[in-house]
Amino acid sequence: MNRTALLAGVLCIGLVSATASGQPVDSDLDGLTDADELVLGTDPFDDDTDDDGLQDGLEVNGSTGTDPLDPDTDGDGLCDGPNTVPGCTGGEDQDGDGVRAPWETDPLDDDTDSDGLRDGDEVEVHGTDPLDPDSDDDGFTDLEEVLAGSDPNDDSSTPSACPASAEAPGVCAQAAKSILLIKDKHDQGLPGASAKDKLIWKWLKGVELADQDDFADPTIDAEYALCVYDGGSAALVLEMQAPSAGSGGTWKALGTKGYAYIDTAKNNDGILKVLLKGGDAGKPKALVIAKDANLPLAPDSLPLDTGGDVLVQLRNESNGGCWESAFAPGQVRRNEVTAGKQGIFQAISQ
């Protein structure tokens, strides 16, 4: 006789006895009658059919309403109860009481904090907090950091606003004239960040009409980044970020034409000034000026590789805006390092 038939026979005897006594039978004392378990498909002789650490009765009648036949009801990699079983790690209901407490994840929602990462992946793979969409409170969600390759548990590690490789030619807005100057004044004879470093980028005479909406609104939440790519491998060699006013940046609107950023303290990557101005074709322009030791020049930033076009892209992630300058090898005026004194790159395209 197989187990199903045996169970059915035992249940029939139990139900007859229960009918005779007037009391329902709960053979495993899990809060479900044997008759209920026969309907549900749970084991009337095992108070925890799926072995997740929650009694079948708690799963069915508790406030969470999990599946007593599935140890991981929401399929997020965390077991409904405190036990670990093949396929999931305990657990969402850590104290096994059938009630979700504020410190417990939701066994019916595979992403309790709605950050785009499954609760189980947060716990087992990334070590992030499945109850907090920004585990390190750096302004970037855990998913954004995971996708960008930064550390979601370290507030000093944030996603780069600049792609590792430049946008394809023609994607960004172009200008009839551009200028790039980078100076790395050596401090005590050594290259790298110093108080006399300087960067100036000018994007002039934009070839297409631009209005204020094209710049999004940095006085609220539009974040800007200047990205410099060398001309050989097109690898990112310099990145600077001007945060929105919502993130502490000092922006103001220029009437209905554009925006300006002024920070005399140069707290953000040494940026002193950013200018974004629209107008009819031939009128739009952009400017970035940065100075001092906050300008993130590495000891090997200069000279740049000029085996191809050196690219500069000003990017706005809020609306995907991008403004580009391309400096061909023949447009480079200076690209040299004088040992113990300075490195300099200067180019003009027109």
Coordinates of C-alpha atoms in Angstrom, one line a residue, residues 42-267:
T42 CA 0.5 19.2 3.7
D43 CA 1.6 16.3 5.9
P44 CA -0.8 15.7 8.8
F45 CA 2.0 13.9 10.7
D46 CA 4.7 16.6 10.2
D47 CA 4.0 20.0 11.8
D48 CA 6.4 21.7 9.3
T49 CA 5.9 20.0 5.9
D50 CA 8.5 22.2 4.0
D51 CA 11.0 22.3 6.9
D52 CA 11.5 26.0 6.8
G53 CA 11.1 26.4 10.6
L54 CA 7.4 27.6 10.5
Q55 CA 4.6 25.3 11.5
D56 CA 2.1 24.6 8.7
G57 CA -0.6 26.3 10.8
L58 CA 1.4 29.5 11.2
E59 CA 2.1 29.6 7.4
V60 CA -1.6 29.2 6.6
N61 CA -3.1 31.2 9.4
G62 CA -0.3 33.6 10.3
S63 CA -0.3 37.2 9.1
T64 CA 2.3 36.6 6.5
G65 CA 0.3 33.9 4.7
T66 CA 3.2 31.9 3.3
D67 CA 3.0 28.6 1.4
P68 CA 3.4 25.6 3.8
L69 CA 4.6 23.5 0.8
D70 CA 7.3 25.9 -0.3
P71 CA 10.1 27.0 2.0
D72 CA 10.7 30.1 -0.1
T73 CA 7.3 31.4 -1.1
D74 CA 8.5 34.5 -2.9
G75 CA 11.5 32.8 -4.5
D76 CA 14.1 35.4 -3.3
G77 CA 16.6 32.9 -2.0
L78 CA 15.6 33.5 1.7
C79 CA 13.5 30.8 3.4
D80 CA 10.2 31.9 4.8
G81 CA 11.2 30.8 8.3
P82 CA 14.5 30.7 10.2
N83 CA 15.7 27.3 8.9
T84 CA 18.1 26.8 6.0
V85 CA 17.1 24.1 3.5
P86 CA 18.3 23.2 0.0
G87 CA 17.4 26.1 -2.3
C88 CA 17.2 28.9 0.3
T89 CA 18.9 30.4 3.4
G90 CA 17.0 31.1 6.6
G91 CA 15.3 33.3 6.9
E92 CA 12.7 36.0 6.5
D93 CA 10.7 35.2 9.6
Q94 CA 13.7 35.1 11.9
D95 CA 11.9 34.3 15.1
G96 CA 9.4 31.8 13.5
D97 CA 6.3 33.4 14.9
G98 CA 4.4 33.8 11.7
V99 CA 4.3 37.6 12.1
R100 CA 6.5 40.0 10.1
A101 CA 8.5 42.3 12.5
P102 CA 10.0 45.6 11.3
W103 CA 13.5 44.1 11.2
E104 CA 12.4 41.2 9.0
T105 CA 12.1 41.0 5.3
D106 CA 8.8 40.3 3.6
P107 CA 8.4 36.6 2.7
L108 CA 5.8 37.5 0.1
D109 CA 8.0 40.1 -1.6
D110 CA 11.3 39.1 -3.2
D111 CA 12.6 42.7 -3.0
T112 CA 11.5 44.1 0.3
D113 CA 13.2 47.5 0.0
S114 CA 12.3 47.8 -3.7
D115 CA 15.9 48.6 -4.8
G116 CA 15.9 46.1 -7.7
L117 CA 17.9 43.4 -5.9
R118 CA 16.4 40.2 -4.5
D119 CA 16.5 39.9 -0.7
G120 CA 18.5 36.7 -1.0
D121 CA 21.1 38.3 -3.3
E122 CA 21.5 41.2 -0.9
V123 CA 22.2 38.9 2.0
E124 CA 24.1 36.1 0.3
V125 CA 25.9 37.8 -2.6
H126 CA 26.3 41.5 -2.0
G127 CA 26.2 41.7 1.8
T128 CA 23.8 44.7 1.6
D129 CA 20.8 45.5 3.8
P130 CA 17.6 44.1 2.2
L131 CA 15.6 46.6 4.2
D132 CA 17.5 49.6 3.0
P133 CA 17.7 50.5 -0.7
D134 CA 20.9 52.5 -0.1
S135 CA 22.9 50.5 2.4
D136 CA 25.8 52.9 2.7
D137 CA 23.7 56.1 2.5
D138 CA 25.8 57.6 -0.3
G139 CA 22.9 58.7 -2.5
F140 CA 23.1 55.7 -4.9
T141 CA 20.8 52.7 -4.6
D142 CA 22.4 49.3 -4.0
L143 CA 21.4 48.2 -7.5
E144 CA 23.0 51.3 -9.1
E145 CA 26.2 50.5 -7.3
V146 CA 26.2 46.8 -8.2
L147 CA 25.6 47.6 -11.9
A148 CA 28.3 50.3 -11.8
G149 CA 30.9 48.2 -10.0
S150 CA 31.2 50.4 -7.0
D151 CA 30.9 49.1 -3.4
P152 CA 27.3 49.4 -2.1
N153 CA 28.6 49.0 1.5
D154 CA 31.2 51.9 1.3
D155 CA 29.9 55.5 1.1
S156 CA 33.3 56.6 -0.3
S157 CA 32.9 54.2 -3.3
T158 CA 30.3 55.6 -5.7
P159 CA 29.3 54.9 -9.3
S160 CA 31.3 56.7 -12.0
A161 CA 29.3 59.3 -13.9
C162 CA 31.6 58.7 -16.8
P163 CA 31.5 55.5 -18.8
A164 CA 34.7 53.6 -19.1
S165 CA 34.6 54.3 -22.8
A166 CA 33.4 57.4 -24.6
E167 CA 30.0 57.6 -26.3
A168 CA 30.2 56.7 -30.0
P169 CA 31.0 59.6 -32.3
G170 CA 27.9 61.7 -33.2
V171 CA 25.9 60.8 -30.2
C172 CA 26.8 64.0 -28.3
A173 CA 26.2 67.6 -29.3
Q174 CA 29.0 69.1 -31.3
A175 CA 30.6 72.6 -31.4
A176 CA 32.3 74.5 -34.1
K177 CA 35.2 75.4 -31.8
S178 CA 36.6 73.8 -28.6
I179 CA 39.6 74.4 -26.4
L180 CA 41.2 72.1 -23.8
L181 CA 44.0 73.1 -21.4
I182 CA 45.3 70.8 -18.6
K183 CA 48.2 71.9 -16.4
D184 CA 49.8 69.7 -13.8
K185 CA 52.2 71.8 -11.8
H186 CA 54.6 69.5 -10.0
D187 CA 54.6 69.8 -6.2
Q188 CA 58.2 69.4 -4.9
G189 CA 59.1 68.0 -8.2
L190 CA 56.4 65.4 -8.3
P191 CA 53.5 65.1 -10.7
G192 CA 49.9 64.7 -9.5
A193 CA 47.5 66.8 -7.6
S194 CA 48.9 70.2 -6.4
A195 CA 47.6 73.7 -5.5
K196 CA 48.6 75.1 -8.9
D197 CA 46.9 72.6 -11.2
K198 CA 44.4 73.8 -13.7
L199 CA 41.9 72.6 -16.3
I200 CA 39.9 74.8 -18.7
W201 CA 37.5 73.3 -21.3
K202 CA 35.5 75.5 -23.6
W203 CA 32.8 74.2 -26.0
L204 CA 31.9 77.1 -28.3
K205 CA 29.5 77.8 -31.1
G206 CA 27.3 74.8 -30.7
V207 CA 26.2 73.7 -34.2
E208 CA 22.5 73.0 -33.2
L209 CA 19.9 75.1 -31.4
A210 CA 19.8 74.4 -27.6
D211 CA 17.4 75.7 -25.0
Q212 CA 17.3 75.5 -21.2
D213 CA 15.4 72.3 -21.2
D214 CA 18.3 70.5 -22.9
F215 CA 20.4 71.0 -19.8
A216 CA 17.7 69.5 -17.5
D217 CA 17.7 71.4 -14.2
P218 CA 20.9 71.3 -12.0
T219 CA 19.3 73.7 -9.5
I220 CA 17.1 70.7 -8.6
D221 CA 18.6 67.3 -9.4
A222 CA 20.6 67.3 -12.7
E223 CA 24.2 66.0 -12.0
Y224 CA 27.0 66.9 -14.4
A225 CA 30.3 65.2 -15.1
L226 CA 33.2 66.1 -17.3
C227 CA 34.9 63.1 -18.8
V228 CA 38.3 63.1 -20.6
Y229 CA 39.4 60.1 -22.8
D230 CA 42.8 59.6 -24.3
G231 CA 43.3 59.3 -28.0
G232 CA 44.9 55.9 -28.1
S233 CA 42.7 53.4 -26.2
A234 CA 39.9 55.9 -25.7
A235 CA 40.2 55.0 -22.0
L236 CA 38.8 57.4 -19.3
V237 CA 41.8 59.4 -17.9
L238 CA 40.0 62.1 -15.9
E239 CA 36.6 62.5 -14.4
M240 CA 35.1 65.5 -12.6
Q241 CA 31.6 65.9 -11.1
A242 CA 29.5 69.0 -10.4
P243 CA 26.7 67.9 -8.2
S244 CA 23.2 69.2 -8.5
A245 CA 21.9 71.8 -6.0
G246 CA 19.9 69.0 -4.4
S247 CA 23.2 67.3 -3.7
G248 CA 25.0 70.4 -2.4
G249 CA 26.1 72.0 -5.7
T250 CA 26.0 75.8 -6.1
W251 CA 23.9 76.3 -9.3
K252 CA 21.8 79.2 -10.4
A253 CA 19.6 79.7 -13.5
L254 CA 20.7 82.2 -16.2
G255 CA 17.3 83.6 -17.0
T256 CA 15.7 81.2 -19.5
K257 CA 19.0 80.5 -21.4
G258 CA 20.9 78.1 -19.2
Y259 CA 22.7 77.6 -15.8
A260 CA 25.9 78.5 -14.0
Y261 CA 27.8 76.8 -11.2
I262 CA 30.2 78.8 -9.1
D263 CA 32.1 77.3 -6.2
T264 CA 35.0 79.5 -5.0
A265 CA 36.0 76.9 -2.5
K266 CA 36.4 74.4 -5.4
N267 CA 35.2 71.6 -3.1

